[in-house]
Short mmCIF file of N, CA and C in Angstrom, two decimals:
data_model
loop_
_atom_site.label_atom_id
_atom_site.label_comp_id
_atom_site.label_asym_id
_atom_site.label_seq_id
_atom_site.Cartn_x
_atom_site.Cartn_y
_atom_site.Cartn_z
N UNK A 1 -27.23 13.40 -76.06
CA UNK A 1 -28.36 12.14 -77.82
C UNK A 1 -27.53 11.43 -77.80
N UNK A 2 -27.72 9.61 -77.70
CA UNK A 2 -27.45 8.16 -77.78
C UNK A 2 -28.44 7.90 -78.74
N UNK A 3 -27.40 7.51 -79.40
CA UNK A 3 -28.49 6.40 -80.38
C UNK A 3 -28.92 5.33 -79.99
N UNK A 4 -28.17 4.64 -79.01
CA UNK A 4 -28.11 3.41 -78.46
C UNK A 4 -28.94 3.36 -76.87
N UNK A 5 -29.13 2.62 -76.38
CA UNK A 5 -29.77 2.74 -75.03
C UNK A 5 -28.44 1.22 -73.87
N UNK A 6 -27.92 0.27 -75.10
CA UNK A 6 -26.99 -0.33 -75.66
C UNK A 6 -26.57 -1.78 -76.01
N UNK A 7 -25.74 -1.90 -76.04
CA UNK A 7 -24.80 -2.32 -77.41
C UNK A 7 -26.03 -3.96 -77.89
N UNK A 8 -26.56 -4.90 -76.66
CA UNK A 8 -27.82 -5.44 -76.87
C UNK A 8 -28.60 -4.90 -77.52
N UNK A 9 -29.06 -3.92 -76.70
CA UNK A 9 -30.37 -3.56 -77.64
C UNK A 9 -30.56 -3.27 -78.60
N UNK A 10 -29.48 -2.88 -78.62
CA UNK A 10 -29.49 -1.76 -80.73
C UNK A 10 -28.81 -3.07 -81.19
N UNK A 11 -28.08 -4.19 -81.52
CA UNK A 11 -28.23 -4.86 -82.07
C UNK A 11 -29.52 -6.33 -82.15
N UNK A 12 -30.45 -6.39 -81.25
CA UNK A 12 -31.80 -6.97 -81.73
C UNK A 12 -32.15 -5.73 -82.11
N UNK A 13 -32.62 -4.74 -81.81
CA UNK A 13 -33.81 -3.45 -82.60
C UNK A 13 -33.11 -3.94 -84.21
N UNK A 14 -32.22 -3.73 -85.05
CA UNK A 14 -31.64 -4.19 -86.40
C UNK A 14 -31.28 -5.54 -87.13
N UNK A 15 -31.26 -6.23 -85.64
CA UNK A 15 -31.29 -7.72 -86.02
C UNK A 15 -31.68 -8.19 -87.92
N UNK A 16 -32.93 -7.51 -87.45
CA UNK A 16 -32.88 -7.89 -89.10
C UNK A 16 -32.41 -7.62 -90.30
N UNK A 17 -31.34 -6.71 -89.73
CA UNK A 17 -30.50 -6.38 -91.12
C UNK A 17 -29.21 -6.11 -90.95
N UNK A 18 -29.17 -7.23 -90.01
CA UNK A 18 -27.42 -7.67 -89.79
C UNK A 18 -27.00 -8.26 -91.89
N UNK A 19 -26.34 -7.96 -91.85
CA UNK A 19 -25.29 -8.07 -92.99
C UNK A 19 -24.40 -9.59 -92.53
N UNK A 20 -25.07 -10.42 -93.59
CA UNK A 20 -23.95 -11.85 -93.48
C UNK A 20 -22.94 -11.71 -94.14
N UNK A 21 -22.03 -12.42 -93.21
CA UNK A 21 -20.45 -12.55 -93.90
C UNK A 21 -19.84 -13.72 -93.56
N UNK A 22 -18.32 -13.23 -92.93
CA UNK A 22 -17.07 -13.95 -93.06
C UNK A 22 -16.25 -13.03 -92.10
N UNK A 23 -16.27 -13.60 -90.75
CA UNK A 23 -15.59 -12.28 -89.72
C UNK A 23 -14.39 -13.55 -90.34
N UNK A 24 -12.47 -12.44 -90.26
CA UNK A 24 -11.99 -12.87 -90.04
C UNK A 24 -11.03 -12.96 -88.35
N UNK A 25 -9.92 -13.83 -87.99
CA UNK A 25 -9.09 -13.27 -87.47
C UNK A 25 -8.86 -12.33 -86.54
N UNK A 26 -9.23 -11.32 -85.51
CA UNK A 26 -8.76 -10.88 -84.84
C UNK A 26 -7.29 -10.63 -84.36
N UNK A 27 -6.58 -9.31 -84.55
CA UNK A 27 -5.00 -9.74 -83.99
C UNK A 27 -5.75 -9.41 -82.42
N UNK A 28 -4.53 -10.16 -81.60
CA UNK A 28 -4.36 -9.64 -79.94
C UNK A 28 -4.54 -8.26 -79.71
N UNK A 29 -5.45 -8.06 -79.12
CA UNK A 29 -5.58 -7.04 -78.25
C UNK A 29 -6.45 -5.49 -79.05
N UNK A 30 -6.47 -5.62 -80.56
CA UNK A 30 -7.11 -5.22 -81.38
C UNK A 30 -9.29 -5.19 -81.42
N UNK A 31 -9.32 -3.80 -80.97
CA UNK A 31 -10.82 -3.60 -81.18
C UNK A 31 -11.33 -3.80 -82.56
N UNK A 32 -10.78 -3.94 -83.53
CA UNK A 32 -11.09 -4.10 -84.85
C UNK A 32 -11.46 -5.34 -85.18
N UNK A 33 -12.84 -5.54 -86.23
CA UNK A 33 -13.08 -6.60 -86.40
C UNK A 33 -12.77 -7.11 -88.28
N UNK A 34 -11.67 -8.46 -88.94
CA UNK A 34 -11.90 -7.83 -90.02
C UNK A 34 -13.67 -8.08 -90.63
N UNK A 35 -14.21 -7.99 -91.50
CA UNK A 35 -15.54 -8.21 -92.18
C UNK A 35 -15.86 -8.31 -93.47
N UNK A 36 -16.00 -9.34 -94.04
CA UNK A 36 -16.04 -9.63 -95.95
C UNK A 36 -17.91 -9.95 -95.28
N UNK A 37 -17.84 -9.34 -96.71
CA UNK A 37 -19.53 -9.18 -96.43
C UNK A 37 -20.17 -8.19 -98.59
N UNK A 38 -20.95 -8.17 -98.80
CA UNK A 38 -21.27 -7.28 -100.37
C UNK A 38 -19.76 -7.12 -100.82
N UNK A 39 -18.74 -7.69 -101.53
CA UNK A 39 -17.90 -8.36 -102.13
C UNK A 39 -16.96 -7.31 -101.46
N UNK A 40 -17.25 -6.51 -99.99
CA UNK A 40 -16.03 -5.72 -99.87
C UNK A 40 -15.93 -6.10 -97.97
N UNK A 41 -14.09 -5.84 -98.15
CA UNK A 41 -13.68 -5.78 -96.43
C UNK A 41 -13.69 -4.48 -95.52
N UNK A 42 -14.46 -4.78 -94.27
CA UNK A 42 -14.53 -4.05 -93.50
C UNK A 42 -14.29 -4.46 -92.43
N UNK A 43 -13.57 -2.72 -92.13
CA UNK A 43 -12.70 -3.08 -90.31
C UNK A 43 -14.25 -2.51 -89.17
N UNK A 44 -14.54 -2.93 -88.71
CA UNK A 44 -15.53 -2.57 -87.65
C UNK A 44 -15.16 -2.57 -86.36
N UNK A 45 -15.65 -1.60 -85.60
CA UNK A 45 -14.83 -1.63 -83.90
C UNK A 45 -15.72 -2.32 -83.49
N UNK A 46 -15.15 -3.16 -82.76
CA UNK A 46 -16.17 -4.60 -81.96
C UNK A 46 -17.01 -3.92 -80.81
N UNK A 47 -18.18 -4.41 -81.05
CA UNK A 47 -19.21 -3.29 -80.17
C UNK A 47 -20.09 -4.57 -79.51
N UNK A 48 -19.45 -5.50 -79.83
CA UNK A 48 -19.93 -6.94 -79.43
C UNK A 48 -19.14 -7.40 -77.71
N UNK A 49 -17.85 -6.93 -77.61
CA UNK A 49 -17.17 -6.79 -77.13
C UNK A 49 -15.64 -8.46 -77.68
N UNK A 50 -14.73 -8.22 -76.28
CA UNK A 50 -13.14 -9.19 -77.49
C UNK A 50 -14.28 -10.55 -77.66
N UNK A 51 -13.71 -11.13 -78.30
CA UNK A 51 -14.08 -13.23 -78.22
C UNK A 51 -15.43 -13.39 -78.69
N UNK A 52 -16.28 -12.51 -78.70
CA UNK A 52 -17.56 -12.92 -78.79
C UNK A 52 -17.69 -12.86 -80.24
N UNK A 53 -17.85 -12.64 -81.43
CA UNK A 53 -18.17 -12.55 -82.94
C UNK A 53 -16.40 -14.35 -82.72
N UNK A 54 -16.58 -15.42 -82.90
CA UNK A 54 -14.83 -15.87 -83.66
C UNK A 54 -14.77 -15.91 -85.15
N UNK A 55 -13.93 -16.27 -85.68
CA UNK A 55 -14.12 -16.09 -86.89
C UNK A 55 -14.82 -16.68 -87.54
N UNK A 56 -15.07 -17.10 -88.90
CA UNK A 56 -16.02 -17.70 -89.61
C UNK A 56 -17.20 -16.95 -89.79
N UNK A 57 -18.66 -17.81 -90.40
CA UNK A 57 -19.62 -17.84 -91.23
C UNK A 57 -19.90 -16.70 -89.97
N UNK A 58 -20.44 -15.36 -89.96
CA UNK A 58 -21.61 -14.33 -88.43
C UNK A 58 -22.15 -13.63 -89.59
N UNK A 59 -23.53 -13.46 -88.47
CA UNK A 59 -24.32 -12.14 -89.11
C UNK A 59 -23.92 -10.70 -88.16
N UNK A 60 -24.04 -9.17 -88.56
CA UNK A 60 -23.57 -8.03 -87.84
C UNK A 60 -23.99 -6.91 -88.44
N UNK A 61 -24.59 -6.54 -87.34
CA UNK A 61 -25.41 -4.80 -87.85
C UNK A 61 -23.91 -4.10 -87.65
N UNK A 62 -23.98 -3.73 -89.49
CA UNK A 62 -22.76 -2.53 -89.80
C UNK A 62 -23.51 -1.29 -88.91
N UNK A 63 -22.72 -0.52 -87.70
CA UNK A 63 -23.33 0.48 -88.05
C UNK A 63 -22.35 2.05 -88.30
N UNK A 64 -22.92 3.27 -88.87
CA UNK A 64 -22.32 3.92 -89.24
C UNK A 64 -22.70 5.08 -88.79
N UNK A 65 -21.59 6.52 -88.80
CA UNK A 65 -22.49 7.55 -88.46
C UNK A 65 -22.40 8.31 -89.82
N UNK A 66 -23.09 8.98 -90.42
CA UNK A 66 -23.50 9.84 -91.59
C UNK A 66 -22.35 11.81 -91.41
N UNK A 67 -21.87 11.04 -92.43
CA UNK A 67 -21.29 13.12 -92.74
C UNK A 67 -22.51 13.66 -93.39
N UNK A 68 -23.26 14.52 -92.64
CA UNK A 68 -24.09 14.86 -93.26
C UNK A 68 -24.35 15.65 -94.74
N UNK A 69 -23.11 15.90 -94.45
CA UNK A 69 -22.51 17.64 -96.16
C UNK A 69 -22.84 16.77 -96.53
N UNK A 70 -21.94 15.01 -97.13
CA UNK A 70 -21.51 14.63 -98.07
C UNK A 70 -23.01 13.31 -98.36
N UNK A 71 -24.46 13.36 -98.18
CA UNK A 71 -24.99 12.58 -97.51
C UNK A 71 -26.95 13.53 -98.82
N UNK A 72 -26.95 12.94 -99.01
CA UNK A 72 -28.14 13.17 -100.37
C UNK A 72 -29.65 12.63 -101.01
N UNK A 73 -30.43 12.80 -100.82
CA UNK A 73 -31.04 12.31 -101.64
C UNK A 73 -31.32 11.79 -103.42
N UNK A 74 -31.38 10.82 -103.81
CA UNK A 74 -30.85 10.69 -105.20
C UNK A 74 -31.48 10.10 -105.99
N UNK A 75 -31.40 10.11 -107.41
CA UNK A 75 -32.78 8.76 -108.22
C UNK A 75 -32.41 7.43 -108.12
N UNK A 76 -33.06 6.78 -108.36
CA UNK A 76 -32.33 6.04 -108.50
C UNK A 76 -32.12 5.79 -110.02
N UNK A 77 -30.87 4.59 -109.85
CA UNK A 77 -30.04 4.41 -110.94
C UNK A 77 -30.49 4.03 -111.75
N UNK A 78 -30.44 4.10 -113.05
CA UNK A 78 -31.20 3.42 -114.31
C UNK A 78 -31.38 1.97 -114.07
N UNK A 79 -30.22 1.94 -113.89
CA UNK A 79 -29.65 0.18 -113.98
C UNK A 79 -29.21 -0.35 -112.48
N UNK A 80 -30.41 0.25 -111.25
CA UNK A 80 -30.36 -0.15 -110.20
C UNK A 80 -29.13 -1.30 -109.36
N UNK A 81 -28.47 -0.18 -110.15
CA UNK A 81 -26.87 -0.54 -109.48
C UNK A 81 -26.76 -0.12 -107.84
N UNK A 82 -26.33 -0.90 -107.31
CA UNK A 82 -25.95 -0.35 -105.46
C UNK A 82 -24.39 0.40 -105.99
N UNK A 83 -24.06 1.10 -105.09
CA UNK A 83 -22.79 1.71 -104.91
C UNK A 83 -22.30 1.11 -103.19
N UNK A 84 -20.95 0.93 -103.07
CA UNK A 84 -20.30 1.52 -101.95
C UNK A 84 -18.56 0.79 -101.81
N UNK A 85 -17.74 2.06 -101.63
CA UNK A 85 -16.23 1.96 -101.63
C UNK A 85 -15.92 2.73 -99.98
N UNK A 86 -14.91 1.58 -99.87
CA UNK A 86 -14.19 2.03 -98.77
C UNK A 86 -13.82 3.08 -98.71
N UNK A 87 -13.16 3.99 -97.60
CA UNK A 87 -13.12 4.99 -97.44
C UNK A 87 -11.57 5.07 -96.00
N UNK A 88 -10.66 4.79 -96.38
CA UNK A 88 -9.71 4.67 -94.95
C UNK A 88 -9.43 3.75 -94.98
N UNK A 89 -9.48 3.39 -93.06
CA UNK A 89 -9.40 1.94 -92.79
C UNK A 89 -10.90 1.21 -92.63
N UNK A 90 -11.74 2.57 -91.86
CA UNK A 90 -12.91 1.95 -91.75
C UNK A 90 -14.42 3.33 -91.96
N UNK A 91 -14.45 3.71 -93.40
CA UNK A 91 -15.63 4.71 -93.45
C UNK A 91 -16.10 3.61 -95.13
N UNK A 92 -17.49 4.19 -95.00
CA UNK A 92 -17.73 4.40 -96.41
C UNK A 92 -18.26 5.63 -97.28
N UNK A 93 -18.67 5.12 -98.62
CA UNK A 93 -19.33 5.89 -99.04
C UNK A 93 -20.45 5.46 -100.08
N UNK A 94 -21.45 5.31 -100.91
CA UNK A 94 -21.97 4.79 -101.62
C UNK A 94 -23.01 5.21 -101.65
N UNK A 95 -24.31 4.57 -102.81
CA UNK A 95 -25.39 5.06 -103.41
C UNK A 95 -26.10 3.42 -102.83
N UNK A 96 -27.31 3.89 -102.35
CA UNK A 96 -28.14 2.61 -102.06
C UNK A 96 -29.83 2.70 -101.75
N UNK A 97 -30.64 2.00 -101.53
CA UNK A 97 -31.78 2.39 -101.39
C UNK A 97 -32.27 2.14 -100.11
N UNK A 98 -33.21 3.29 -99.27
CA UNK A 98 -33.34 2.98 -98.26
C UNK A 98 -34.12 1.92 -97.96
N UNK A 99 -34.34 1.18 -96.65
CA UNK A 99 -35.40 -0.41 -96.55
C UNK A 99 -36.22 0.62 -95.65
N UNK A 100 -35.39 1.38 -94.17
CA UNK A 100 -36.73 1.51 -93.30
C UNK A 100 -36.35 2.68 -92.29
N UNK A 101 -36.31 3.83 -92.26
CA UNK A 101 -35.93 5.04 -91.04
C UNK A 101 -37.06 4.55 -89.61
N UNK A 102 -36.05 5.65 -89.16
CA UNK A 102 -36.54 5.65 -87.70
C UNK A 102 -36.09 7.09 -87.02
N UNK A 103 -36.37 7.59 -86.31
CA UNK A 103 -36.18 8.56 -85.90
C UNK A 103 -34.81 9.40 -86.23
N UNK A 104 -33.44 8.82 -85.79
CA UNK A 104 -32.47 9.04 -86.43
C UNK A 104 -31.47 7.90 -87.18
N UNK A 105 -32.04 7.07 -87.70
CA UNK A 105 -31.44 6.39 -88.81
C UNK A 105 -32.23 6.04 -89.43
N UNK A 106 -31.62 5.35 -91.05
CA UNK A 106 -31.69 4.96 -92.22
C UNK A 106 -30.96 3.36 -92.36
N UNK A 107 -32.01 2.29 -92.59
CA UNK A 107 -31.04 1.21 -92.67
C UNK A 107 -31.28 1.50 -94.91
N UNK A 108 -30.14 1.27 -95.69
CA UNK A 108 -29.56 1.17 -96.48
C UNK A 108 -29.05 0.50 -96.93
N UNK A 109 -29.64 -0.13 -98.38
CA UNK A 109 -28.75 -1.38 -98.58
C UNK A 109 -28.31 -0.84 -99.58
N UNK A 110 -26.97 -1.46 -99.97
CA UNK A 110 -25.44 -0.32 -100.80
C UNK A 110 -25.05 -1.55 -100.70
N UNK A 111 -24.88 -3.34 -101.68
CA UNK A 111 -24.23 -3.92 -101.64
C UNK A 111 -24.26 -4.86 -100.32
N UNK A 112 -24.92 -4.38 -99.32
CA UNK A 112 -25.41 -4.83 -98.06
C UNK A 112 -26.14 -3.83 -97.00
N UNK A 113 -26.70 -4.81 -95.34
CA UNK A 113 -27.47 -3.72 -95.23
C UNK A 113 -26.68 -2.70 -94.83
N UNK A 114 -26.93 -1.48 -94.18
CA UNK A 114 -25.95 -0.47 -93.45
C UNK A 114 -27.31 0.16 -92.93
N UNK A 115 -27.43 0.60 -91.70
CA UNK A 115 -27.34 0.84 -90.55
C UNK A 115 -26.83 2.44 -90.57
N UNK A 116 -27.10 3.56 -90.41
CA UNK A 116 -27.19 4.73 -91.07
C UNK A 116 -27.54 5.61 -90.13
N UNK A 117 -26.81 6.50 -88.31
CA UNK A 117 -27.35 7.27 -88.01
C UNK A 117 -26.95 8.79 -87.67
N UNK A 118 -27.34 9.43 -87.37
CA UNK A 118 -26.96 11.07 -86.65
C UNK A 118 -27.36 11.29 -85.82
N UNK A 119 -26.48 12.36 -85.38
CA UNK A 119 -27.16 13.01 -83.56
C UNK A 119 -27.80 14.28 -84.01
N UNK A 120 -27.87 14.62 -85.17
CA UNK A 120 -28.62 15.27 -85.94
C UNK A 120 -30.07 15.29 -86.67
N UNK A 121 -30.80 15.62 -86.48
CA UNK A 121 -31.86 15.50 -87.86
C UNK A 121 -31.49 15.24 -89.38
N UNK A 122 -32.39 14.58 -89.53
CA UNK A 122 -31.96 13.44 -90.65
C UNK A 122 -32.63 13.87 -92.20
N UNK A 123 -32.45 14.38 -93.59
CA UNK A 123 -33.15 13.96 -94.59
C UNK A 123 -34.14 13.89 -94.66
N UNK A 124 -35.58 13.85 -94.47
CA UNK A 124 -36.65 13.73 -94.55
C UNK A 124 -36.39 12.16 -96.13
N UNK A 125 -36.58 10.80 -95.88
CA UNK A 125 -36.96 10.37 -96.59
C UNK A 125 -37.69 9.28 -96.53
N UNK A 126 -38.33 8.45 -97.36
CA UNK A 126 -38.66 6.93 -97.47
C UNK A 126 -38.52 5.99 -98.12
N UNK A 127 -38.89 4.49 -97.84
CA UNK A 127 -38.59 3.65 -97.67
C UNK A 127 -39.02 3.06 -98.74
N UNK A 128 -38.41 2.75 -100.25
CA UNK A 128 -37.72 3.10 -101.24
C UNK A 128 -37.02 4.27 -102.49
N UNK A 129 -36.91 5.17 -101.73
CA UNK A 129 -36.28 6.24 -102.15
C UNK A 129 -33.77 5.65 -102.19
N UNK A 130 -33.60 6.77 -102.53
CA UNK A 130 -32.07 6.15 -102.55
C UNK A 130 -31.28 7.03 -102.42
N UNK A 131 -30.03 7.33 -102.05
CA UNK A 131 -29.28 8.13 -101.12
C UNK A 131 -27.46 8.17 -101.22
N UNK A 132 -26.98 8.85 -101.55
CA UNK A 132 -26.03 8.60 -101.30
C UNK A 132 -25.56 9.01 -100.30
N UNK A 133 -24.03 8.56 -99.60
CA UNK A 133 -24.06 8.91 -98.81
C UNK A 133 -22.50 8.51 -98.38
N UNK A 134 -21.93 9.07 -97.08
CA UNK A 134 -20.65 8.87 -96.85
C UNK A 134 -20.57 9.14 -94.85
N UNK A 135 -20.06 7.50 -94.26
CA UNK A 135 -19.91 8.02 -93.41
C UNK A 135 -18.77 8.30 -92.56
N UNK A 136 -18.84 8.81 -91.55
CA UNK A 136 -17.49 9.28 -90.70
C UNK A 136 -16.70 7.93 -89.77
N UNK A 137 -14.94 8.02 -89.84
CA UNK A 137 -15.15 6.61 -89.42
C UNK A 137 -15.30 6.73 -87.68
N UNK A 138 -15.47 5.53 -86.97
CA UNK A 138 -14.81 3.99 -87.17
C UNK A 138 -16.63 3.31 -87.40
N UNK A 139 -16.03 2.99 -88.31
CA UNK A 139 -17.85 1.52 -88.63
C UNK A 139 -18.03 1.19 -87.32
N UNK A 140 -18.66 0.57 -86.59
CA UNK A 140 -18.82 -0.06 -85.70
C UNK A 140 -19.90 -1.22 -86.40
N UNK A 141 -19.50 -2.82 -85.85
CA UNK A 141 -19.95 -3.92 -85.54
C UNK A 141 -20.75 -4.60 -84.45
N UNK A 142 -21.56 -5.45 -85.00
CA UNK A 142 -22.93 -5.22 -82.77
C UNK A 142 -22.90 -7.06 -84.56
N UNK A 143 -22.82 -7.82 -83.21
CA UNK A 143 -22.79 -9.38 -83.33
C UNK A 143 -24.22 -9.72 -82.52
N UNK A 144 -24.64 -10.32 -84.24
CA UNK A 144 -26.61 -11.21 -84.04
C UNK A 144 -26.21 -12.37 -84.26
N UNK A 145 -27.16 -13.10 -82.91
CA UNK A 145 -26.79 -15.13 -83.13
C UNK A 145 -27.55 -15.52 -84.16
N UNK A 146 -27.58 -16.02 -85.01
CA UNK A 146 -27.97 -16.79 -85.95
C UNK A 146 -26.98 -18.58 -86.03
N UNK A 147 -27.78 -19.50 -85.44
CA UNK A 147 -27.27 -21.07 -85.27
C UNK A 147 -27.23 -21.48 -86.86
N UNK A 148 -27.77 -20.45 -87.35
CA UNK A 148 -28.60 -21.24 -88.85
C UNK A 148 -26.79 -21.26 -89.94
N UNK A 149 -25.68 -20.16 -88.98
CA UNK A 149 -24.13 -20.10 -89.28
C UNK A 149 -23.49 -20.74 -89.35
N UNK A 150 -23.91 -21.82 -88.21
CA UNK A 150 -22.79 -22.24 -87.43
C UNK A 150 -22.59 -23.84 -88.10
#
């Protein structure tokens, strides 16, 4: 079971849900991008290839694999507040609103849009539902072209 047919196809499919933020210079030889968005600094495995994303403003599809044992449907918080906490080097846990649902992925807004996937069937949710989630490391980052950011 695969979640993508290519990096380009995946980035294109979820481009509308890309997070807008700031990419910082990468250490030479490191596969991790430092990306600041939604008030959080994320370390993303660079799926677009070395040197594709230059430091500065950028749009990236942030993709994580769900830890289904730590993921469940939640009622909308009374204050409507989304939560997002960085776990370890490159994992997340949070609470957010489901924006889009496909066969093996959800798009969830939890301070920033996230594409959250699973290799096994996901719990049934609809756009507008709220979920609590945790991802497994590593988060992946897919570059999305946007000339208005340059």
